[in-house]
Amino acid sequence: MPSLDQEMTCATGHQDFGHHQAPNHQRTSVIKCDILIIGAGAAGLAAAAAAHDPGLRVILAEKEDHVGGTTFRSGGCMWMPDNFLMKETGIQDNKEQAARYINAVTKLTCSSLEEQAFHGRLRDERLDAFLTQGPEMMRYFRDQGFRWMAKPSQFPDYHPHIEGAVHHGRTLDPAVFDAASLGHYQKFLPKPDSAPVIPRFEDFRVLTRAAFLRAVSCRSFGSSKGNVEACVDGSIADRSAPQGVQRTRQCGNLDWMGAE
């Protein structure tokens, strides 16, 4: 994959505006990367690990002081038809059946106007990409060290009585693990609060902190840079480069310089 050679400038100065801080644009150094990922939730962490694996230079920016996003406070399960655990345990499924289910759910849950918006070549291409590459993605992360429960969840599809549904198997739960095994990476987890633990579907065991493990357990970050407490301030001017990316808060400012 060719390098985009994106440049960002780090600065150290701040100007206090109440609860918010603005950069003074005193640029001190330039950090180059091939890919800048905004958001350290499950999707961002997975993308960062996968992008770094072939040798791309990755910067991961997160506005909070921790990683995980909303996935951190959920069960961390994933809905993926025709996944490797289904194959290994003899549960019948295929891409065509899953596509029929998704299309039937669309018709059942969307208005006629929304349904029209969902159909089209781009939508069909994305659906095919999800059903084709999704199972391969799960195999990839398993090979990199991520662990799911030994058997697929018994939780059925949300609409078990419509065309293409299966009684269980498409939902996979991440394996429970000891957060202390993360070592010094544990400092990037959210601090405990008074919120109740969300139970699993079947056995009400403690929820798995899946999002962070998805990246850390892969052990593939290497020189990837994770910028926690980074925020995005600006707009997307085109598909190639977000404009005005600024890192504020205590660890300096980050300005997007462009892409070549």
CSV table of C-alpha atoms in Angstrom, one decimal:
chain,number,residue,atom,x,y,z
A,1,MET,CA,0.0,0.0,0.0
A,2,PRO,CA,1.5,3.4,-0.9
A,3,SER,CA,2.3,5.8,1.8
A,4,LEU,CA,0.1,8.8,2.1
A,5,ASP,CA,2.9,10.6,4.1
A,6,GLN,CA,0.5,12.6,6.2
A,7,GLU,CA,2.1,15.2,8.4
A,8,MET,CA,0.9,16.5,11.8
A,9,THR,CA,2.6,19.2,13.9
A,10,CYS,CA,2.8,18.9,17.7
A,11,ALA,CA,2.8,22.0,19.9
A,12,THR,CA,3.0,22.5,23.6
A,13,GLY,CA,1.4,25.9,24.3
A,14,HIS,CA,-2.2,26.4,25.5
A,15,GLN,CA,-4.6,29.2,26.0
A,16,ASP,CA,-7.2,28.7,28.7
A,17,PHE,CA,-10.8,29.3,27.7
A,18,GLY,CA,-12.8,28.1,30.7
A,19,HIS,CA,-13.2,24.3,30.4
A,20,HIS,CA,-11.6,24.2,27.0
A,21,GLN,CA,-8.1,24.9,25.8
A,22,ALA,CA,-7.1,26.2,22.4
A,23,PRO,CA,-3.7,25.7,20.7
A,24,ASN,CA,-1.5,28.7,20.2
A,25,HIS,CA,0.0,27.1,17.0
A,26,GLN,CA,3.6,27.2,18.4
A,27,ARG,CA,4.8,24.3,16.3
A,28,THR,CA,7.7,22.3,17.6
A,29,SER,CA,7.9,19.0,15.7
A,30,VAL,CA,6.4,17.2,12.8
A,31,ILE,CA,5.1,13.6,13.1
A,32,LYS,CA,4.6,11.8,9.8
A,33,CYS,CA,2.2,8.8,9.4
A,34,ASP,CA,0.6,6.8,6.7
A,35,ILE,CA,-2.8,6.6,8.4
A,36,LEU,CA,-4.4,8.8,11.0
A,37,ILE,CA,-7.3,7.1,12.9
A,38,ILE,CA,-9.7,9.2,14.9
A,39,GLY,CA,-11.3,7.4,17.8
A,40,ALA,CA,-9.9,4.5,19.9
A,41,GLY,CA,-13.1,2.5,20.1
A,42,ALA,CA,-13.3,-1.1,18.9
A,43,ALA,CA,-13.3,-0.1,15.2
A,44,GLY,CA,-10.4,2.3,15.6
A,45,LEU,CA,-8.3,-0.1,17.6
A,46,ALA,CA,-8.9,-2.9,15.1
A,47,ALA,CA,-8.1,-0.7,12.2
A,48,ALA,CA,-4.9,0.6,13.8
A,49,ALA,CA,-3.7,-3.0,14.6
A,50,ALA,CA,-4.5,-4.2,11.1
A,51,ALA,CA,-2.9,-1.2,9.4
A,52,HIS,CA,0.3,-1.5,11.4
A,53,ASP,CA,0.7,-5.2,10.8
A,54,PRO,CA,1.9,-4.7,7.2
A,55,GLY,CA,4.3,-2.0,8.3
A,56,LEU,CA,2.2,1.2,7.9
A,57,ARG,CA,2.9,4.1,10.3
A,58,VAL,CA,-0.2,4.7,12.3
A,59,ILE,CA,-1.3,7.4,14.7
A,60,LEU,CA,-4.4,6.8,16.8
A,61,ALA,CA,-6.1,9.9,18.2
A,62,GLU,CA,-8.7,9.7,21.0
A,63,LYS,CA,-10.6,12.6,22.7
A,64,GLU,CA,-11.0,10.8,26.0
A,65,ASP,CA,-8.3,9.9,28.5
A,66,HIS,CA,-9.0,6.2,27.9
A,67,VAL,CA,-9.6,3.8,25.0
A,68,GLY,CA,-12.6,1.5,24.2
A,69,GLY,CA,-15.4,3.9,23.3
A,70,THR,CA,-18.9,2.7,23.8
A,71,THR,CA,-17.8,-0.9,23.2
A,72,PHE,CA,-15.9,-0.8,26.5
A,73,ARG,CA,-19.2,-0.5,28.4
A,74,SER,CA,-21.0,-3.2,26.4
A,75,GLY,CA,-20.7,-6.9,26.3
A,76,GLY,CA,-18.3,-6.5,23.3
A,77,CYS,CA,-20.1,-9.2,21.3
A,78,MET,CA,-20.0,-9.2,17.5
A,79,TRP,CA,-22.6,-10.3,15.0
A,80,MET,CA,-21.0,-12.0,12.1
A,81,PRO,CA,-22.7,-14.5,9.9
A,82,ASP,CA,-20.9,-17.7,8.7
A,83,ASN,CA,-18.0,-17.1,11.1
A,84,PHE,CA,-15.3,-19.6,11.8
A,85,LEU,CA,-16.9,-20.8,15.1
A,86,MET,CA,-20.1,-21.7,13.3
A,87,LYS,CA,-18.1,-23.8,10.9
A,88,GLU,CA,-16.1,-25.5,13.6
A,89,THR,CA,-19.2,-26.4,15.6
A,90,GLY,CA,-21.3,-27.5,12.6
A,91,ILE,CA,-23.8,-24.6,12.5
A,92,GLN,CA,-25.0,-24.2,9.0
A,93,ASP,CA,-24.9,-20.7,7.5
A,94,ASN,CA,-23.7,-19.0,4.3
A,95,LYS,CA,-23.3,-15.5,2.8
A,96,GLU,CA,-26.5,-15.8,0.6
A,97,GLN,CA,-28.6,-16.7,3.6
A,98,ALA,CA,-27.2,-13.9,5.7
A,99,ALA,CA,-27.9,-11.4,2.8
A,100,ARG,CA,-31.5,-12.6,2.7
A,101,TYR,CA,-31.8,-12.0,6.4
A,102,ILE,CA,-30.4,-8.5,6.3
A,103,ASN,CA,-32.6,-7.5,3.4
A,104,ALA,CA,-35.6,-8.9,5.1
A,105,VAL,CA,-34.8,-6.9,8.3
A,106,THR,CA,-34.4,-3.8,6.2
A,107,LYS,CA,-37.9,-4.2,4.8
A,108,LEU,CA,-39.3,-5.0,8.2
A,109,THR,CA,-37.8,-2.1,10.2
A,110,CYS,CA,-37.4,0.7,7.7
A,111,SER,CA,-40.0,3.0,6.2
A,112,SER,CA,-40.5,2.9,2.4
A,113,LEU,CA,-38.4,6.1,1.9
A,114,GLU,CA,-35.6,4.7,4.1
A,115,GLU,CA,-35.7,1.4,2.3
A,116,GLN,CA,-35.2,3.1,-1.0
A,117,ALA,CA,-32.2,5.0,0.4
A,118,PHE,CA,-30.7,1.7,1.6
A,119,HIS,CA,-30.9,0.0,-1.8
A,120,GLY,CA,-28.5,0.6,-4.7
A,121,ARG,CA,-25.1,-0.4,-6.0
A,122,LEU,CA,-23.1,1.1,-3.2
A,123,ARG,CA,-25.3,-0.5,-0.5
A,124,ASP,CA,-25.0,-3.9,-2.2
A,125,GLU,CA,-21.2,-3.6,-2.5
A,126,ARG,CA,-20.9,-2.7,1.2
A,127,LEU,CA,-23.1,-5.6,2.2
A,128,ASP,CA,-21.1,-8.0,0.0
A,129,ALA,CA,-17.9,-6.7,1.5
A,130,PHE,CA,-19.2,-7.2,5.1
A,131,LEU,CA,-20.4,-10.7,4.4
A,132,THR,CA,-17.2,-11.7,2.5
A,133,GLN,CA,-14.5,-10.0,4.5
A,134,GLY,CA,-16.1,-10.0,7.9
A,135,PRO,CA,-15.4,-13.7,8.6
A,136,GLU,CA,-11.9,-13.3,7.3
A,137,MET,CA,-11.4,-10.3,9.6
A,138,MET,CA,-12.3,-12.5,12.6
A,139,ARG,CA,-9.9,-15.2,11.6
A,140,TYR,CA,-7.2,-12.6,11.2
A,141,PHE,CA,-7.6,-11.2,14.7
A,142,ARG,CA,-7.8,-14.7,16.1
A,143,ASP,CA,-4.5,-15.5,14.5
A,144,GLN,CA,-3.1,-12.3,16.0
A,145,GLY,CA,-4.1,-13.3,19.5
A,146,PHE,CA,-7.6,-12.1,20.1
A,147,ARG,CA,-9.8,-14.7,21.8
A,148,TRP,CA,-13.5,-15.4,21.6
A,149,MET,CA,-15.5,-17.8,23.8
A,150,ALA,CA,-14.9,-21.4,22.8
A,151,LYS,CA,-18.5,-21.7,21.5
A,152,PRO,CA,-20.8,-19.3,19.7
A,153,SER,CA,-23.4,-17.5,21.7
A,154,GLN,CA,-26.8,-19.1,22.1
A,155,PHE,CA,-28.4,-15.7,21.5
A,156,PRO,CA,-30.6,-15.8,18.4
A,157,ASP,CA,-30.8,-13.3,15.6
A,158,TYR,CA,-33.0,-10.3,16.7
A,159,HIS,CA,-35.7,-11.4,14.2
A,160,PRO,CA,-35.5,-15.2,14.4
A,161,HIS,CA,-38.7,-15.8,12.4
A,162,ILE,CA,-37.9,-14.0,9.2
A,163,GLU,CA,-36.2,-15.3,6.1
A,164,GLY,CA,-32.5,-16.1,6.5
A,165,ALA,CA,-32.4,-16.1,10.3
A,166,VAL,CA,-30.5,-18.7,12.3
A,167,HIS,CA,-31.4,-19.8,15.9
A,168,HIS,CA,-27.9,-19.0,17.2
A,169,GLY,CA,-24.3,-18.8,16.3
A,170,ARG,CA,-23.9,-15.5,14.5
A,171,THR,CA,-23.2,-13.6,17.8
A,172,LEU,CA,-19.7,-14.2,19.2
A,173,ASP,CA,-18.6,-13.1,22.7
A,174,PRO,CA,-15.0,-12.2,23.5
A,175,ALA,CA,-13.3,-14.3,26.1
A,176,VAL,CA,-13.1,-13.1,29.7
A,177,PHE,CA,-9.6,-12.0,30.7
A,178,ASP,CA,-7.8,-10.5,33.6
A,179,ALA,CA,-7.2,-6.8,33.0
A,180,ALA,CA,-4.0,-7.0,35.0
A,181,SER,CA,-2.5,-9.1,32.1
A,182,LEU,CA,-2.4,-5.9,30.1
A,183,GLY,CA,0.5,-4.7,32.2
A,184,HIS,CA,1.3,-1.0,31.7
A,185,TYR,CA,-1.4,-0.7,29.0
A,186,GLN,CA,-4.0,-1.1,31.8
A,187,LYS,CA,-3.6,2.6,32.5
A,188,PHE,CA,-5.5,3.4,29.3
A,189,LEU,CA,-8.7,1.6,30.6
A,190,PRO,CA,-11.5,3.8,32.0
A,191,LYS,CA,-11.5,4.1,35.7
A,192,PRO,CA,-14.1,2.1,37.6
A,193,ASP,CA,-17.3,3.9,38.4
A,194,SER,CA,-20.7,3.2,40.0
A,195,ALA,CA,-22.3,2.0,36.8
A,196,PRO,CA,-23.7,-1.5,37.1
A,197,VAL,CA,-21.9,-4.3,35.2
A,198,ILE,CA,-23.7,-5.3,32.0
A,199,PRO,CA,-24.3,-9.1,32.2
A,200,ARG,CA,-23.8,-11.6,29.4
A,201,PHE,CA,-26.8,-13.0,27.5
A,202,GLU,CA,-26.5,-16.5,28.8
A,203,ASP,CA,-24.8,-16.8,32.1
A,204,PHE,CA,-24.6,-13.3,33.6
A,205,ARG,CA,-20.9,-13.4,34.1
A,206,VAL,CA,-18.9,-10.1,34.3
A,207,LEU,CA,-18.7,-8.3,31.0
A,208,THR,CA,-15.6,-8.5,28.9
A,209,ARG,CA,-13.6,-5.4,28.2
A,210,ALA,CA,-13.3,-6.4,24.5
A,211,ALA,CA,-12.3,-3.2,22.7
A,212,PHE,CA,-8.9,-2.7,24.2
A,213,LEU,CA,-8.0,-6.4,24.1
A,214,ARG,CA,-8.8,-6.4,20.4
A,215,ALA,CA,-5.7,-4.3,19.8
A,216,VAL,CA,-3.4,-4.9,22.7
A,217,SER,CA,-3.6,-8.7,22.7
A,218,CYS,CA,-2.5,-8.7,19.0
A,219,ARG,CA,0.9,-7.4,20.2
A,220,SER,CA,1.3,-5.8,16.9
A,221,PHE,CA,1.3,-2.1,17.6
A,222,GLY,CA,5.1,-1.8,17.6
A,223,SER,CA,5.9,1.8,16.9
A,224,SER,CA,2.3,2.8,16.3
A,225,LYS,CA,1.5,6.0,18.2
A,226,GLY,CA,-1.7,6.3,20.3
A,227,ASN,CA,-2.6,9.8,21.2
A,228,VAL,CA,-5.1,9.7,24.1
A,229,GLU,CA,-6.9,12.9,25.0
A,230,ALA,CA,-6.9,14.2,21.4
A,231,CYS,CA,-9.9,15.9,19.9
A,232,VAL,CA,-11.0,16.7,16.4
A,233,ASP,CA,-11.9,20.3,15.7
A,234,GLY,CA,-12.8,21.0,12.1
A,235,SER,CA,-14.6,19.5,9.1
A,236,ILE,CA,-13.9,16.9,6.4
A,237,ALA,CA,-13.0,18.9,3.3
A,238,ASP,CA,-12.6,15.9,1.1
A,239,ARG,CA,-12.2,12.1,1.4
A,240,SER,CA,-8.4,12.2,1.5
A,241,ALA,CA,-7.6,14.5,4.4
A,242,PRO,CA,-9.6,15.8,7.4
A,243,GLN,CA,-8.8,19.5,7.9
A,244,GLY,CA,-8.1,21.2,11.2
A,245,VAL,CA,-7.3,18.2,13.4
A,246,GLN,CA,-6.1,19.7,16.6
A,247,ARG,CA,-4.9,17.9,19.7
A,248,THR,CA,-5.7,20.0,22.8
A,249,ARG,CA,-5.7,19.2,26.5
A,250,GLN,CA,-2.7,18.4,28.6
A,251,CYS,CA,-0.5,16.5,26.2
A,252,GLY,CA,-0.1,19.2,23.6
A,253,ASN,CA,-1.8,20.1,20.3
A,254,LEU,CA,-2.0,18.3,17.1
A,255,ASP,CA,-2.5,20.0,13.7
A,256,TRP,CA,-3.3,18.2,10.5
A,257,MET,CA,-0.9,19.4,7.8
A,258,GLY,CA,-2.2,17.5,4.8
A,259,ALA,CA,-1.6,14.5,2.7
A,260,GLU,CA,0.6,13.9,-0.3
